[in-house]
PDB file of C-alpha atoms in Angstrom:
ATOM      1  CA  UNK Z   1     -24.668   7.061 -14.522  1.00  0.00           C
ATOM      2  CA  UNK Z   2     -26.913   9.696 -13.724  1.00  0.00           C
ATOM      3  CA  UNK Z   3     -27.639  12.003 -16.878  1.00  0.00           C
ATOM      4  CA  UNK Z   4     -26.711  16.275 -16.385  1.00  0.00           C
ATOM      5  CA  UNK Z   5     -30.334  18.264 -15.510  1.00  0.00           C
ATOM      6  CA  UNK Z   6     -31.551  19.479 -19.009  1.00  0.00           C
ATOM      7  CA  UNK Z   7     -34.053  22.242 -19.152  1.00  0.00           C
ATOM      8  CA  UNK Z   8     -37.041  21.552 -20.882  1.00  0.00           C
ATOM      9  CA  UNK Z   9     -36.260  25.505 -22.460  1.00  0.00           C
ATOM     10  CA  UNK Z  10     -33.481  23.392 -24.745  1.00  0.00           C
ATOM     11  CA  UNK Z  11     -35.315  20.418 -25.575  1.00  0.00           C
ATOM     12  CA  UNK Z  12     -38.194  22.670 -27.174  1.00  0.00           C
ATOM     13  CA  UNK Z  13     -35.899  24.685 -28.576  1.00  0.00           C
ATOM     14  CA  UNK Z  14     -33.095  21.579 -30.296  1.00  0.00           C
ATOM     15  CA  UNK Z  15     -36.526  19.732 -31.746  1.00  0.00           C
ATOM     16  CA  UNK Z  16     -37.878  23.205 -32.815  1.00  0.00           C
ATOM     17  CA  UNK Z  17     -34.681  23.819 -34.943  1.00  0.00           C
ATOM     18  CA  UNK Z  18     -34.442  20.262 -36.073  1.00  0.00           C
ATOM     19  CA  UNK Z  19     -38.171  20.190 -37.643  1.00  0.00           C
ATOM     20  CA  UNK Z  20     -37.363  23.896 -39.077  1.00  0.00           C
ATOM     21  CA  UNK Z  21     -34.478  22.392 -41.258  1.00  0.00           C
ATOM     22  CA  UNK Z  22     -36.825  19.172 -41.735  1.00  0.00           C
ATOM     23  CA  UNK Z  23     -39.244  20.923 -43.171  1.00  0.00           C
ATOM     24  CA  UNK Z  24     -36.964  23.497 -45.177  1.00  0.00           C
ATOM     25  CA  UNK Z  25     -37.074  21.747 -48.540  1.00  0.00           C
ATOM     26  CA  UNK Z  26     -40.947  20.989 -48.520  1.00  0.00           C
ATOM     27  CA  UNK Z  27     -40.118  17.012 -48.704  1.00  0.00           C
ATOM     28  CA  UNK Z  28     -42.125  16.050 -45.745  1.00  0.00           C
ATOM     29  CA  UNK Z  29     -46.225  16.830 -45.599  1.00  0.00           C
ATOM     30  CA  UNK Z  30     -47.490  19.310 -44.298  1.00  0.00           C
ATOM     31  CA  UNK Z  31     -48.975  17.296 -41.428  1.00  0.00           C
ATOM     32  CA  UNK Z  32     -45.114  16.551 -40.329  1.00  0.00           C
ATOM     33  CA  UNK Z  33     -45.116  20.169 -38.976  1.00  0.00           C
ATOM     34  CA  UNK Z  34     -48.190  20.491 -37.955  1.00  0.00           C
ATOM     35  CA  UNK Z  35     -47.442  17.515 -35.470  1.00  0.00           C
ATOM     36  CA  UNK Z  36     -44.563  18.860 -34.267  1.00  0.00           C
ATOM     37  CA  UNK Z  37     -44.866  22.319 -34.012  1.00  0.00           C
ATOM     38  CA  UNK Z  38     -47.874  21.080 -32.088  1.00  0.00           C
ATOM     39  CA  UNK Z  39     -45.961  19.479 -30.120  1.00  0.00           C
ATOM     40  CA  UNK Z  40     -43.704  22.355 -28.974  1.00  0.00           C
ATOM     41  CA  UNK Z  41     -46.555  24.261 -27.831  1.00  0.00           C
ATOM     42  CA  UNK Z  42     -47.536  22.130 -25.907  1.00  0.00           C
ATOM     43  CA  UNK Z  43     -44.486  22.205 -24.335  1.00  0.00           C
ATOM     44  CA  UNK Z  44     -44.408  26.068 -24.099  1.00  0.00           C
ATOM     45  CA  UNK Z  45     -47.137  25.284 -22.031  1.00  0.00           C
ATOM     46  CA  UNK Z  46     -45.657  23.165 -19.493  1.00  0.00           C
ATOM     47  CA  UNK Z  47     -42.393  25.392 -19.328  1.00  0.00           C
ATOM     48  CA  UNK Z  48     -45.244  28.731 -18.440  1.00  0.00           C
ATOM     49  CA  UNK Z  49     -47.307  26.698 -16.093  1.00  0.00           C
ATOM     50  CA  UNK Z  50     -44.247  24.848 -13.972  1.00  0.00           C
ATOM     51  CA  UNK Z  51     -46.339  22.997 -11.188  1.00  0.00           C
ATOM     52  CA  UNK Z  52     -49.019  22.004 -14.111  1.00  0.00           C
ATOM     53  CA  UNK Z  53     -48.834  17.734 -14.304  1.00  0.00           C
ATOM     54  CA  UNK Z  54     -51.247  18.181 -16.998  1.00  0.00           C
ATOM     55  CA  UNK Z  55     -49.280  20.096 -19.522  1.00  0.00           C
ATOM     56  CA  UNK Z  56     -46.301  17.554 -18.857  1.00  0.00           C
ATOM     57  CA  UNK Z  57     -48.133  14.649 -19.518  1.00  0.00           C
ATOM     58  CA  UNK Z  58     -49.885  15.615 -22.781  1.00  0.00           C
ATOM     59  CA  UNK Z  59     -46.602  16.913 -24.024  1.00  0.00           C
ATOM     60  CA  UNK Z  60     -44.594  13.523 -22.960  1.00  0.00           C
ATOM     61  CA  UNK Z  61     -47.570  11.680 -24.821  1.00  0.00           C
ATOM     62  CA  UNK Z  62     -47.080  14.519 -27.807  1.00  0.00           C
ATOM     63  CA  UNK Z  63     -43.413  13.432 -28.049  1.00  0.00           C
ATOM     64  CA  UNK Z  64     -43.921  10.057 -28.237  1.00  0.00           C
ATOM     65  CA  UNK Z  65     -46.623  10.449 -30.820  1.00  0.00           C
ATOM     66  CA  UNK Z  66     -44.591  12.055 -33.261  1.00  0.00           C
ATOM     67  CA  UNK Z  67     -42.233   9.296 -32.828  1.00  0.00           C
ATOM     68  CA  UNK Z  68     -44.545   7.093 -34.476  1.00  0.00           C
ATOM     69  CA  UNK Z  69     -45.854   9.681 -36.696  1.00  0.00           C
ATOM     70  CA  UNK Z  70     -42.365  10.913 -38.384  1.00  0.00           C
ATOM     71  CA  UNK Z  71     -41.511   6.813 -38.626  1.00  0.00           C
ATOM     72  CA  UNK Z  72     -44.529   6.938 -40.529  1.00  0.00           C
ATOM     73  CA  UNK Z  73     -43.765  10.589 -42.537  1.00  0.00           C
ATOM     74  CA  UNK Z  74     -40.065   9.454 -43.151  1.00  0.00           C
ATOM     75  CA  UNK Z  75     -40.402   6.119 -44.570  1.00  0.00           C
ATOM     76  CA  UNK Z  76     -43.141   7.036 -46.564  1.00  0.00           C
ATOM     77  CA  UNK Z  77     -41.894  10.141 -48.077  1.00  0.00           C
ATOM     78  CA  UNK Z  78     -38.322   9.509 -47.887  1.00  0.00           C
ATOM     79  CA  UNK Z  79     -37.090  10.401 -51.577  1.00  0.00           C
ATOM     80  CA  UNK Z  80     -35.601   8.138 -54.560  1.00  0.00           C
ATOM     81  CA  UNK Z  81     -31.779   8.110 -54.282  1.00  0.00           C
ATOM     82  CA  UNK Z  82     -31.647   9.190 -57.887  1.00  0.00           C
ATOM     83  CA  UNK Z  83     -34.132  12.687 -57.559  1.00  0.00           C
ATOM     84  CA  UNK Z  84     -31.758  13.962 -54.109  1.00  0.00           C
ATOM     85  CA  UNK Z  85     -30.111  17.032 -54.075  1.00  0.00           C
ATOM     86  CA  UNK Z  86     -27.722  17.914 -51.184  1.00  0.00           C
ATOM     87  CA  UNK Z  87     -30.437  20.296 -49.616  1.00  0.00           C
ATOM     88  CA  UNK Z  88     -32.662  17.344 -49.395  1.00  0.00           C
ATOM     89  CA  UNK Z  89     -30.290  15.431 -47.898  1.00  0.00           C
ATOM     90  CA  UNK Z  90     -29.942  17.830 -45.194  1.00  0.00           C
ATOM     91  CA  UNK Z  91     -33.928  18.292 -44.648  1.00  0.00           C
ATOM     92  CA  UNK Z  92     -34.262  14.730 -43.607  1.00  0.00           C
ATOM     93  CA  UNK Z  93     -31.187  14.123 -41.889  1.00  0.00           C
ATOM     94  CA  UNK Z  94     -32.024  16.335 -39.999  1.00  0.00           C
ATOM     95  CA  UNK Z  95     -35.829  15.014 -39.373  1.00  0.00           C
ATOM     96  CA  UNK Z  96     -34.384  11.541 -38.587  1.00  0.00           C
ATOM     97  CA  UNK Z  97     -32.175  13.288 -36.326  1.00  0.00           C
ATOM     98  CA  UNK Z  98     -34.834  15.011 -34.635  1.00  0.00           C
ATOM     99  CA  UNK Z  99     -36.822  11.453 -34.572  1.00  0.00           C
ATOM    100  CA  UNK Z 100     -33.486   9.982 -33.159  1.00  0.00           C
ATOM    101  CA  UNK Z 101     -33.286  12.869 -30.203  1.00  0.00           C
ATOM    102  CA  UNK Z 102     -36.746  12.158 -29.299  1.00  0.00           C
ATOM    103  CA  UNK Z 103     -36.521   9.238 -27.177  1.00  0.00           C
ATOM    104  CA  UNK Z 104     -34.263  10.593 -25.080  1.00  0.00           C
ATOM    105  CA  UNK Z 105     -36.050  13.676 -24.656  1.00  0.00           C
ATOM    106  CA  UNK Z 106     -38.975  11.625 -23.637  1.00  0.00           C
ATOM    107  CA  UNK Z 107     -36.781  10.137 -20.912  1.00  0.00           C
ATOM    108  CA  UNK Z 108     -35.764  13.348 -19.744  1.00  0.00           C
ATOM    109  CA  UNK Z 109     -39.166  14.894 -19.642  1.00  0.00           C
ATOM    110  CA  UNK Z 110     -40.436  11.714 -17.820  1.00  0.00           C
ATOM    111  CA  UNK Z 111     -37.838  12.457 -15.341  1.00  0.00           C
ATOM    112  CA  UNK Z 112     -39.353  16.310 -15.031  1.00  0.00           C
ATOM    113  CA  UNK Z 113     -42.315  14.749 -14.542  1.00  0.00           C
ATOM    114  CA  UNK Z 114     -41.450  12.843 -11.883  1.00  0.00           C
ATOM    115  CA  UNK Z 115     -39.793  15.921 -10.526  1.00  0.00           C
ATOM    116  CA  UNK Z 116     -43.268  17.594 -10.610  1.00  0.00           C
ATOM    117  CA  UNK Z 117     -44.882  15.077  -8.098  1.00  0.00           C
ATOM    118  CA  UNK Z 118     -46.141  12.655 -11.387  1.00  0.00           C
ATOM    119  CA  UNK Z 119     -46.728   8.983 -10.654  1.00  0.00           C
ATOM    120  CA  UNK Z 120     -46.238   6.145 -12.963  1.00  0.00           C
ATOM    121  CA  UNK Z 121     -49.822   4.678 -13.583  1.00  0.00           C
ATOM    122  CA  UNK Z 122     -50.965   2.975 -16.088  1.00  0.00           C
ATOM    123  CA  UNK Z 123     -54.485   2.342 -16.331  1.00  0.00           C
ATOM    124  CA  UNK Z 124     -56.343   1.647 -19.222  1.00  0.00           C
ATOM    125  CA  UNK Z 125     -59.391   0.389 -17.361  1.00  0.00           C
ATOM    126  CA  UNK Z 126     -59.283  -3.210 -18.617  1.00  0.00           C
ATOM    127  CA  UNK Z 127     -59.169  -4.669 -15.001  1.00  0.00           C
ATOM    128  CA  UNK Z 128     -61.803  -5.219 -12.966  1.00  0.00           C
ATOM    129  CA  UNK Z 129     -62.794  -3.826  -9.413  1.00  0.00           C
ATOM    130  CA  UNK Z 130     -61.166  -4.906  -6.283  1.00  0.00           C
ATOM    131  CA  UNK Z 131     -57.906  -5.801  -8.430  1.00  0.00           C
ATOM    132  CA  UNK Z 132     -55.662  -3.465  -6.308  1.00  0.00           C
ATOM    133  CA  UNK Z 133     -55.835  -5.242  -2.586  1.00  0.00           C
ATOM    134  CA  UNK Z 134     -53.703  -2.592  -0.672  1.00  0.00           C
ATOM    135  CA  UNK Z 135     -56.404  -0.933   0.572  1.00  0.00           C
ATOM    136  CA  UNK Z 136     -58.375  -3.683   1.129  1.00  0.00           C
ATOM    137  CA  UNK Z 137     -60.658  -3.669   4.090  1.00  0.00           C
ATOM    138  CA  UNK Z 138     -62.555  -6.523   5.912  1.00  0.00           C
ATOM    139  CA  UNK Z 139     -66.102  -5.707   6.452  1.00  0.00           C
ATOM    140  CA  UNK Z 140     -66.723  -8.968   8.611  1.00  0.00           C
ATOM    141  CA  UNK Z 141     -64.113  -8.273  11.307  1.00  0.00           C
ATOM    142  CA  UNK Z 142     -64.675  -4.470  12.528  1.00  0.00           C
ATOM    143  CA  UNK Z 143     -61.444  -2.696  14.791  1.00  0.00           C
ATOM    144  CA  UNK Z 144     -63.528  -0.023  16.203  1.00  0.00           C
ATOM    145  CA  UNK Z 145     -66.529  -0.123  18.394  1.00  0.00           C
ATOM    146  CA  UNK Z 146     -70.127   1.023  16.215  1.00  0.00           C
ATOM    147  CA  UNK Z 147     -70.548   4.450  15.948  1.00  0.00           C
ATOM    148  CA  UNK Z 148     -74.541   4.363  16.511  1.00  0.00           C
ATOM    149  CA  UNK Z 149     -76.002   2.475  19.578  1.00  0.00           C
ATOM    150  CA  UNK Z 150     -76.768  -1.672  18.346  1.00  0.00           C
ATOM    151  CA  UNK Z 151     -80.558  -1.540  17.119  1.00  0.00           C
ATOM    152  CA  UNK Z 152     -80.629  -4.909  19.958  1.00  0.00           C
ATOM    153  CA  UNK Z 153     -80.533  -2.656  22.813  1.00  0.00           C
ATOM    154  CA  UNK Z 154     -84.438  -1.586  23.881  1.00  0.00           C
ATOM    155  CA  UNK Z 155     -85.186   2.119  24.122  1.00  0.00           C
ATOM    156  CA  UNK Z 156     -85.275   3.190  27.795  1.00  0.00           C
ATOM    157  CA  UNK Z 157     -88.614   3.870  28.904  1.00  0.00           C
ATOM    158  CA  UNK Z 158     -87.529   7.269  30.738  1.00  0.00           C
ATOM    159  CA  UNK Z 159     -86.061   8.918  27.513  1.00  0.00           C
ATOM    160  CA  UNK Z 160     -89.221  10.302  26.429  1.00  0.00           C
ATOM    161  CA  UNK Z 161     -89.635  12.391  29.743  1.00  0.00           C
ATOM    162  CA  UNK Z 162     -86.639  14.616  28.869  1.00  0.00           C
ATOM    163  CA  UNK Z 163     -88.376  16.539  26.141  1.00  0.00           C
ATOM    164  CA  UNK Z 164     -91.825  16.703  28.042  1.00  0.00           C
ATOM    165  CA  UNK Z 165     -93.733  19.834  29.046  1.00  0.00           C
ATOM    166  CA  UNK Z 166     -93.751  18.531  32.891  1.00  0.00           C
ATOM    167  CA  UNK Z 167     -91.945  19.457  35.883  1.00  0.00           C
ATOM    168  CA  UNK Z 168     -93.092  16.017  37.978  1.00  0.00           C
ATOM    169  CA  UNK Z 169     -90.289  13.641  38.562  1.00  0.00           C
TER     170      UNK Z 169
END
């Protein structure tokens, strides 16, 4: 099932109106929008700068930061049943909607950044040299013929006469 194109223009603009009414009731910390609207930015950036694979990939890694960061805000500050009013309610309903949307905005901006001539690589440097063999080259076997003469062949006696002052054969 392939998934309708979404324009990274509404995914800014669904989370931006979901973390405004999460952070309408002053429930969450103020780090919560900080994060996010952080976030966004970033992703202004990447909609002003289209053929940028930087600004894609730090807002892809933005989004899925804030999915562990409003886990963290939500369950934390997530209020007593008995101290809720209906406005409350909303605020974070509509953060742990915004937290529900996000992984699927994460697929779709993956798939934008695919779009954008991004390759899936994930290094983290823990392997060591030589682990990728595709471009692997013997050194012992060589296909072409050396591009200097062999050191084994001895200099020509006669090649010192070229640059010589003389006109004698």
């Amino acid at each position: 099932m392939e998934l309708p194109a979404v324009s990274l223009k509404a995914i800014i603009l669904v989370h931006w109106l979901l973390t405004v009414w999460g952070c309408m009731n002053y429930m969450l910390p103020v780090s919560y929008a900080w994060g996010n609207f952080t976030v966004l930015a970033v992703g202004i950036w990447a909609i002003v700068q289209r053929d940028s694979l930087d600004a894609i990939t730090m807002f892809l890694t933005g989004l899925l930061l804030t999915v562990l960061t409003d886990i963290i805000h939500i369950s934390i500050f997530y209020p007593s049943p008995d101290y809720i009013s209906d406005a409350k309610r909303f605020s974070i309903g509509m953060a742990i909607f915004s937290l529900l949307l996000k992984p699927v905005s994460c697929y779709l901006v993956y798939r934008m950044y695919r779009e954008r001539g991004g390759e899936y690589t994930f290094n983290i440097g823990v392997g060591g040299a030589g682990q990728d063999r595709s471009t692997y080259e013997p050194i012992d076997q060589p296909d072409a013929p050396p591009q200097w003469p062999s050191s084994s062949k001895a200099a020509q006696p006669h090649s010192l006469e070229l640059y010589s002052d003389s006109t004698d054969p």
